[in-house]
mmCIF file of C-alpha atoms in Angstrom:
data_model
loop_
_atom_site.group_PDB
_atom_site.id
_atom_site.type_symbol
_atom_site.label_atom_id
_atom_site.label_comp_id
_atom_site.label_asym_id
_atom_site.label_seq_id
_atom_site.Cartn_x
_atom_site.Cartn_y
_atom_site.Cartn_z
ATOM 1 C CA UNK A 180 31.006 21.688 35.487
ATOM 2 C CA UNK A 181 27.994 23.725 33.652
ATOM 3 C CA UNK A 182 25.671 20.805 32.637
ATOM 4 C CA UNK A 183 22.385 21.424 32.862
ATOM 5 C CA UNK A 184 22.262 25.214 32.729
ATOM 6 C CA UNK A 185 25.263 26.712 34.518
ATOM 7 C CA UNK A 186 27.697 28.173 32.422
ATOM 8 C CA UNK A 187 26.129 31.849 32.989
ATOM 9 C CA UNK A 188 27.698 31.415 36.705
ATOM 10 C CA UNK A 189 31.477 31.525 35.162
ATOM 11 C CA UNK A 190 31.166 32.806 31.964
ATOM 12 C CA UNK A 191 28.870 35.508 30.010
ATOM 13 C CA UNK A 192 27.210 33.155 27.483
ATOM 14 C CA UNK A 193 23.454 32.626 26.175
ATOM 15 C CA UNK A 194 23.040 29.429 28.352
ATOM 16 C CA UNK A 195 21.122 26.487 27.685
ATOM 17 C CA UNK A 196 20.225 24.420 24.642
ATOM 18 C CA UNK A 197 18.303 26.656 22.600
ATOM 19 C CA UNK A 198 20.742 28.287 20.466
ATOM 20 C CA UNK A 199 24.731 26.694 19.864
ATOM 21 C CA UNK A 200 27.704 28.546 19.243
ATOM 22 C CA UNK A 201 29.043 27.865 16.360
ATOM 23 C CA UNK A 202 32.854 27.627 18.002
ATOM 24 C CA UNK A 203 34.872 28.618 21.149
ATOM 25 C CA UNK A 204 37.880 30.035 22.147
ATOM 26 C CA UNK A 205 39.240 29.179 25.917
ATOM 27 C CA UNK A 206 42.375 31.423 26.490
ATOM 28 C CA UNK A 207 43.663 30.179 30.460
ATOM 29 C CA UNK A 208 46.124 31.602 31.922
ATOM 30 C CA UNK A 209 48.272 30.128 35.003
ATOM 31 C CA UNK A 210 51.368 31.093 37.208
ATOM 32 C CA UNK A 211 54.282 29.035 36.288
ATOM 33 C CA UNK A 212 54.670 26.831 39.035
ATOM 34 C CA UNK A 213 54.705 22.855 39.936
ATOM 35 C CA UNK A 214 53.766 20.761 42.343
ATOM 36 C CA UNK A 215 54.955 17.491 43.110
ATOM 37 C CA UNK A 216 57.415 18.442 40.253
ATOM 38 C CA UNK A 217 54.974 18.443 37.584
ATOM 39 C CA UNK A 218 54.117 21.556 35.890
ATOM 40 C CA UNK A 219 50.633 23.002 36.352
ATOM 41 C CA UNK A 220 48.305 23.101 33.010
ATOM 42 C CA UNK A 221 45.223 24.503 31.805
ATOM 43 C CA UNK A 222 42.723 22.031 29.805
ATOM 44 C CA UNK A 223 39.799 22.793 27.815
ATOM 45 C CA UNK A 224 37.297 22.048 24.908
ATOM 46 C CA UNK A 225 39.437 21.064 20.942
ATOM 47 C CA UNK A 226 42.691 21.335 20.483
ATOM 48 C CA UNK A 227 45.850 23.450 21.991
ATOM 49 C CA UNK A 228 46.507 25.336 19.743
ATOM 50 C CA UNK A 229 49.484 27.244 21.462
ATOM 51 C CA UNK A 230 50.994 28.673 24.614
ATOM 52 C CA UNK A 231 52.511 32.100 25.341
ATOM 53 C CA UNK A 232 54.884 32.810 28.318
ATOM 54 C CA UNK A 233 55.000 36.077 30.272
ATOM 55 C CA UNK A 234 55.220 37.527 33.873
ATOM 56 C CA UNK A 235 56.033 34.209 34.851
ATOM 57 C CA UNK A 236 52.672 33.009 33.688
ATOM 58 C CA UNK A 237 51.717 30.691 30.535
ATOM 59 C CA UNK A 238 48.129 30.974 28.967
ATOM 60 C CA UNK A 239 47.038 27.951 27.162
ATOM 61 C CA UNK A 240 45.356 28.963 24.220
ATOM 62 C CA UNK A 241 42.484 25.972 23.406
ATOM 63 C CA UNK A 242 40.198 26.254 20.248
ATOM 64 C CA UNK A 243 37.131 24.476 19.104
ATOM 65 C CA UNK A 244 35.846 24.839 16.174
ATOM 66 C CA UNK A 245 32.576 23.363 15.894
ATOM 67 C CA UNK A 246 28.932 24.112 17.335
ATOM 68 C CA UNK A 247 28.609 23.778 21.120
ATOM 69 C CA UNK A 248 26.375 24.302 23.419
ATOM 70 C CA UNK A 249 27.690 26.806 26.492
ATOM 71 C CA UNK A 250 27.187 24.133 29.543
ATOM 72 C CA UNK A 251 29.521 21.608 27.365
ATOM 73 C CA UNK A 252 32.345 24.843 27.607
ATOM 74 C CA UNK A 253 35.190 23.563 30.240
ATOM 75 C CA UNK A 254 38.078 24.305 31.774
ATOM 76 C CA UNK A 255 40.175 22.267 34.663
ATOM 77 C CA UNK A 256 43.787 22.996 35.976
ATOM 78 C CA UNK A 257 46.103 21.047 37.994
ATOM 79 C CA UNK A 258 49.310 19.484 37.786
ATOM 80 C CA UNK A 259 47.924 16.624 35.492
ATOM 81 C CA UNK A 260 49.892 14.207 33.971
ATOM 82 C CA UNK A 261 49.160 13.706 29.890
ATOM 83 C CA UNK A 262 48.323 10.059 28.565
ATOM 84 C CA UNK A 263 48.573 9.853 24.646
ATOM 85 C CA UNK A 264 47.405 7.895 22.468
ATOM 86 C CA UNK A 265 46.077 8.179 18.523
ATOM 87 C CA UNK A 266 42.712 6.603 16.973
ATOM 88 C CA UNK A 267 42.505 5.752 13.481
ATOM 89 C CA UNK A 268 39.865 5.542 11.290
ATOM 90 C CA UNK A 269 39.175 5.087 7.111
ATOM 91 C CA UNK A 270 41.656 7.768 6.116
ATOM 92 C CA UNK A 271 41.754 9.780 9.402
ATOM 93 C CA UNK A 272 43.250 9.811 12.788
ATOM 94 C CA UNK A 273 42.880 12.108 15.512
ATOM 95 C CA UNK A 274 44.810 11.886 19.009
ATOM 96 C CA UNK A 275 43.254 10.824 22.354
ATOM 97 C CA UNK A 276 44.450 12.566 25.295
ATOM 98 C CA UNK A 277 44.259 11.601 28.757
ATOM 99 C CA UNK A 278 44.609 14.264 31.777
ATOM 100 C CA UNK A 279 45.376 12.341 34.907
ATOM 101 C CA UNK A 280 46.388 12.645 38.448
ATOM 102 C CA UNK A 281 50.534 11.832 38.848
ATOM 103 C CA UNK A 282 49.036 9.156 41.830
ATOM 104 C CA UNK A 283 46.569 7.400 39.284
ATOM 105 C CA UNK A 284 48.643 6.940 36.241
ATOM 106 C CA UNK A 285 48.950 2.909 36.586
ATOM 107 C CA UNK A 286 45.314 2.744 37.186
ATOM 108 C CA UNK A 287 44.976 5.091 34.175
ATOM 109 C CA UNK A 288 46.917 3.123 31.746
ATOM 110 C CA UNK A 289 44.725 0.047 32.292
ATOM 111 C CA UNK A 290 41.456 1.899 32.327
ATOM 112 C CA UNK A 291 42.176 3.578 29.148
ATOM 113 C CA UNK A 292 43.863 1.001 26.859
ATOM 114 C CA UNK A 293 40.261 -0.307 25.605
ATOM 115 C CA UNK A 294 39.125 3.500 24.424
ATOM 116 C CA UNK A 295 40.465 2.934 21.070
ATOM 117 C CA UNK A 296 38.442 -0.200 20.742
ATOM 118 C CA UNK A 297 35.470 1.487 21.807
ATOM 119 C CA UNK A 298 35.591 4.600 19.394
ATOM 120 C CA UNK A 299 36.169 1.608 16.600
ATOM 121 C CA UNK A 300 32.980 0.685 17.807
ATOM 122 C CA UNK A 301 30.344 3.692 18.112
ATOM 123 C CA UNK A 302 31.453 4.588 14.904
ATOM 124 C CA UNK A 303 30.644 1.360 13.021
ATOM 125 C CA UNK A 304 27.151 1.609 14.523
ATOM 126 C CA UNK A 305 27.100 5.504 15.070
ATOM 127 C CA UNK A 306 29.457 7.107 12.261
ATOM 128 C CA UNK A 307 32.388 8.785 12.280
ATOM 129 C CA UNK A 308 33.392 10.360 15.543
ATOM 130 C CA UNK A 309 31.310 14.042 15.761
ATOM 131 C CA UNK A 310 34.794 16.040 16.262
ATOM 132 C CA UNK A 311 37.038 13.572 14.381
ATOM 133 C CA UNK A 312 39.518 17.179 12.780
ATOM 134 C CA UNK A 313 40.486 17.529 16.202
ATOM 135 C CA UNK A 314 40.487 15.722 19.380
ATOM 136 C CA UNK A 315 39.089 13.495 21.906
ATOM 137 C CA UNK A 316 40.348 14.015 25.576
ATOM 138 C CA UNK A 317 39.411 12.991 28.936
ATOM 139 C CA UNK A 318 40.557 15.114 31.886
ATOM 140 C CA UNK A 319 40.420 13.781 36.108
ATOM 141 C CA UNK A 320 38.420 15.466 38.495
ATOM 142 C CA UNK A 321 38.629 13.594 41.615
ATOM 143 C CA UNK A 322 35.219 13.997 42.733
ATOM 144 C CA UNK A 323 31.774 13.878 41.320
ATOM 145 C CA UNK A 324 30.896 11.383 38.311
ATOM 146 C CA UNK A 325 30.940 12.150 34.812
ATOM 147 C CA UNK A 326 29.920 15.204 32.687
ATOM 148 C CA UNK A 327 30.168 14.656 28.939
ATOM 149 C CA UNK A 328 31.853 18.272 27.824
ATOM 150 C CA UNK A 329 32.307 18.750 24.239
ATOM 151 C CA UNK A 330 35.684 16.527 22.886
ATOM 152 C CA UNK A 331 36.959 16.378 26.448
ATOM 153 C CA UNK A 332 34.913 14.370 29.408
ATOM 154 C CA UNK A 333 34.913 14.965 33.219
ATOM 155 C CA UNK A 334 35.616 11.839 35.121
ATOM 156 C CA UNK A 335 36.137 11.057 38.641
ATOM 157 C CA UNK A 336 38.693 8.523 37.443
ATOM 158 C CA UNK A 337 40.266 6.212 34.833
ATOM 159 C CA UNK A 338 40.450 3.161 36.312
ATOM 160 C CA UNK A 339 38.972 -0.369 35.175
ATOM 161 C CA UNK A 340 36.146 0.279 37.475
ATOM 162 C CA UNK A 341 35.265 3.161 36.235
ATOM 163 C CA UNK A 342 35.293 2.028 32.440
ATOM 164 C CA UNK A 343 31.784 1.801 31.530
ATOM 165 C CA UNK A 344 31.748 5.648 32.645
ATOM 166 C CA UNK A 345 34.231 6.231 30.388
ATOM 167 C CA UNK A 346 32.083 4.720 27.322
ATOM 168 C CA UNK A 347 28.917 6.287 28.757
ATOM 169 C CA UNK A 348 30.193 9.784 28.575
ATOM 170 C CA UNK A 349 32.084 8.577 24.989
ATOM 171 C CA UNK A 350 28.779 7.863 23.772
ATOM 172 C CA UNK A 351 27.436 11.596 24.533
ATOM 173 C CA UNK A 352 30.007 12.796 22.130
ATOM 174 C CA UNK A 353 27.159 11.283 19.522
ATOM 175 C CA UNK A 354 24.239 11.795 21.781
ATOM 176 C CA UNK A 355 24.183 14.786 24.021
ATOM 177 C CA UNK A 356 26.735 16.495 22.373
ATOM 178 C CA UNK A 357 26.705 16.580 18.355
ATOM 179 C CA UNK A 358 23.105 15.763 18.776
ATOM 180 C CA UNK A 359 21.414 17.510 21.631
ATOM 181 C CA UNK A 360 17.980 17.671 23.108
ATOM 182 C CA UNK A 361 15.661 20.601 22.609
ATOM 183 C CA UNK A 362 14.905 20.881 26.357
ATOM 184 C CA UNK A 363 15.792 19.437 29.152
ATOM 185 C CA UNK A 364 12.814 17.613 29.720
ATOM 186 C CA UNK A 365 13.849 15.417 26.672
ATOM 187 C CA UNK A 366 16.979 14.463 28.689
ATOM 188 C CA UNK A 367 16.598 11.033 28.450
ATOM 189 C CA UNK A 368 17.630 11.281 25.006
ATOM 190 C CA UNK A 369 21.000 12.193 26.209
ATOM 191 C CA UNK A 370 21.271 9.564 29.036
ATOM 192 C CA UNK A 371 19.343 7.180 27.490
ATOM 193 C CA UNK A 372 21.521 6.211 24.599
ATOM 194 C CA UNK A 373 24.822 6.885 26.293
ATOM 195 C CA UNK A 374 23.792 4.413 28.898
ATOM 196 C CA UNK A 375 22.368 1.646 26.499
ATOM 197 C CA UNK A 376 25.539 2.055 24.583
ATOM 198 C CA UNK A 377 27.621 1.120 27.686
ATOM 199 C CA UNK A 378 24.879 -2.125 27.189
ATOM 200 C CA UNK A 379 26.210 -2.779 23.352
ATOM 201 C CA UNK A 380 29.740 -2.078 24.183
ATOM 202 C CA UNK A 381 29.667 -5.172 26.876
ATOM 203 C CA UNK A 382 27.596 -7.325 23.833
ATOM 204 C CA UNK A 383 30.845 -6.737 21.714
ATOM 205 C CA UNK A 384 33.738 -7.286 24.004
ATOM 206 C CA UNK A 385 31.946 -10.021 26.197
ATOM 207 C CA UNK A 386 28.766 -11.573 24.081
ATOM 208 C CA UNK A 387 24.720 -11.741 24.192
ATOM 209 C CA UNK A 388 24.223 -13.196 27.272
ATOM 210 C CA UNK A 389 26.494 -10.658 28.925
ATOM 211 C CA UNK A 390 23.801 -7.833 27.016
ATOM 212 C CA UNK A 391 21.519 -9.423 28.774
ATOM 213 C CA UNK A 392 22.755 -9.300 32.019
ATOM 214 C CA UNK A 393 23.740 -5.474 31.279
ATOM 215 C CA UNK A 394 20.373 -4.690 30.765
ATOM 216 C CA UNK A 395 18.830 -6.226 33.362
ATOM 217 C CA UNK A 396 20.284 -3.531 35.756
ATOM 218 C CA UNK A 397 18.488 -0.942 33.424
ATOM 219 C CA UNK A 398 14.947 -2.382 34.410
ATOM 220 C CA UNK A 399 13.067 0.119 36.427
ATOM 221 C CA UNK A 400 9.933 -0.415 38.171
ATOM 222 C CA UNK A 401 9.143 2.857 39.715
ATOM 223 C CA UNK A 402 6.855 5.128 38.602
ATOM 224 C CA UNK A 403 7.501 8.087 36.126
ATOM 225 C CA UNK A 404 7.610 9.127 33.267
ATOM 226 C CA UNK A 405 10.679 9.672 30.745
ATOM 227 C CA UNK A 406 9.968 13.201 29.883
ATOM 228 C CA UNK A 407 10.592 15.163 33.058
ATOM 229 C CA UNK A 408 7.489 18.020 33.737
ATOM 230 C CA UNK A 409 10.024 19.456 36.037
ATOM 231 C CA UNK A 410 13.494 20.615 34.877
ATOM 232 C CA UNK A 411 13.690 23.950 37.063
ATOM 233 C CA UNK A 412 15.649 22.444 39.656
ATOM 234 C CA UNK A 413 19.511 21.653 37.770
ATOM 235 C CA UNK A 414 20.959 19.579 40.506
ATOM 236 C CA UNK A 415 17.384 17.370 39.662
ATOM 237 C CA UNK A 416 17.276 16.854 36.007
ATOM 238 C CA UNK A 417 19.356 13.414 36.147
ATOM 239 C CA UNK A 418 17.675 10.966 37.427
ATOM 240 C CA UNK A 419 17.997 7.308 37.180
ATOM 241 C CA UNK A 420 14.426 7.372 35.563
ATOM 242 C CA UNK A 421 15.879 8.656 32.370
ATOM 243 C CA UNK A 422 19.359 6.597 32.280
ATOM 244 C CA UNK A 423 17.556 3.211 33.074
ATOM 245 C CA UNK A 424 14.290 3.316 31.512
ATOM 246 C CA UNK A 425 15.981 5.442 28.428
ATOM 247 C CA UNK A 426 17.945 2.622 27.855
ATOM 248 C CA UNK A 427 15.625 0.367 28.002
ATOM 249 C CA UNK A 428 13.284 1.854 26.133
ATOM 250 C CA UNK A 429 15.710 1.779 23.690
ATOM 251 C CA UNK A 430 16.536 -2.065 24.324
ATOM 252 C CA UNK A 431 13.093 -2.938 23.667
ATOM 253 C CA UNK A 432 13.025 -0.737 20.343
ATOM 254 C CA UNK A 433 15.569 -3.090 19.350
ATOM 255 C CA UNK A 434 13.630 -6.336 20.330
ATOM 256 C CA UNK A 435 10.756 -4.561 17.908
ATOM 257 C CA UNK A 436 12.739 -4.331 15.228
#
C-alpha cells in the first residue's frame, strides 16, 4: 500500500505524482511452499508474464506496460485462490482476475459476478477501459479498505457488501489512475468521481430514485474546502470532505447541465 506518497519506503522510485513511469517490471520471488494446500503466489501490477523455478523458489515475473505513477506499484503474496473471468468489449477482451482468500471464495463469487456489468458501464460513459491490452485484477487484503493500484485493486473483501468498493476503486482505473491529479491537494478529483460513479452505477442497475437516495449520503454539511491546503500529513489526505462533497459537486454539475 503506497498511496499517497509511500512507495520510496519499499522501493527506490521518484515518488509522487509529478513525473510517471512510463512502465514497470515487478520480478517476486517466493519459497515454494503451501498452506492450507494451496500454493503461495506473488501478485502485482499487468499481466504475468512468466514464472521461473529454482532453489526451491518461483519468481513471478509481472509486467506493465503503460505509464504509472510509483504509489499505484503493488505487490501482495499469500496463498490466494484465482477467480477468472473475461470482459468483452467492441473487438477486444481482456481477462478479469480475482485474488481471494480460500475461506471467502463463496462470498467472492457473488460479489464479483456484477464486475463485468459494471466495466460495460464506465466505458459507455467513460471509454474504453485505460489498460484494456492487458488486465484488470483485484487482489484480498484482509484489512484496511480500498487502494486503487494500477490494473489490480486492494480490497478488504469481495463480498456483496463490499460491492460499491469494488466499483469505487473500478472507477479510479479512469480517474486516479489513467488520469491523475497534479497534487495531492486536487485529490478530490480522484475520490470525487470514483465515488459519484458508485452513485451512477446504482442509477443503472436500480433506477433514478435509487440515484437519489445514493446521493443523499454524499451531502456534507461541514465546513471545508475541496482543495486540501494541507497534504503533508499521508495518513490525512483522504478525507470524507473530498469523497462526499467531490461527488456532489459533481452531482450538481450534472443538475447544471
Amino acid at each position: 500500500l503506497s498511496t499517497p506518497y509511500l512507495a520510496h519506503t519499499w522501493w527506490p522510485c521518484k515518488d509522487g505524482m509529478a513525473d510517471k513511469i512510463d512502465s514497470v517490471y515487478v520480478f517476486i520471488t517466493v519459497k515454494d511452499t503451501s498452506i492450507n494446500s494451496i500454493p503461495v503466489r506473488a501478485v502485482s501490477n499487468g499481466i504475468l508474464t512468466g514464472t521461473t523455478n529454482k532453489d526451491n523458489k518461483t519468481t513471478y515475473q509481472w509486467k506493465h506496460l503503460y505509464p504509472i505513477v510509483p504509489y499505484y506499484v503493488m505487490a501482495a503474496v499469500s496463498n490466494y485462490v484465482q477467480l477468472d473471468d473475461v470482459f468483452s468489449g467492441d473487438s477486444y477482451e481482456f481477462p478479469l482476475n480475482y485474488y481471494v482468500f480460500d475461506s471467502h471464495v463463496d462470498e467472492a463469487l457473488s460479489g464479483i459476478s456484477d464486475m463485468p456489468d459494471v466495466f460495460e458501464f464506465f466505458t459507455e460513459v467513460f471509454g474504453d477501459y485505460p489498460f484494456k491490452e492487458e488486465a484488470y485484477a483485484m487482489t484480498q487484503l484482509g484489512f484496511y479498505g480500498g487502494i486503487e493500484n494500477q490494473t489490480n485493486s486492494i480490497v478488504r473483501e469481495m463480498s456483496q457488501d463490499w460491492f460499491f468498493v469494488s466499483v469505487h476503486e473500478l472507477a479510479h482505473q479512469w480517474f486516479g489512475d489513467m488520469i491523475t491529479c497534479e497534487t495531492w491537494n486536487h485529490g478530490w478529483l480522484n475520490e470525487g468521481f470514483a465515488s459519484y460513479a458508485e452513485a451512477l452505477y446504482a442509477e443503472r442497475a436500480f433506477g433514478h430514485e435509487y440515484y437519489m437516495g445514493y446521493m443523499e449520503h454524499f451531502e456534507y454539511y461541514n465546513s471545508g474546502s475541496l482543495y486540501l491546503n494541507d497534504v503533508s500529513d499521508p495518513f490525512n489526505v483522504f478525507r470524507r470532505i473530498i469523497y462526499h462533497k467531490g461527488a456532489y459537486v459533481l452531482h450538481m454539475l450534472r443538475g447544471i447541465m
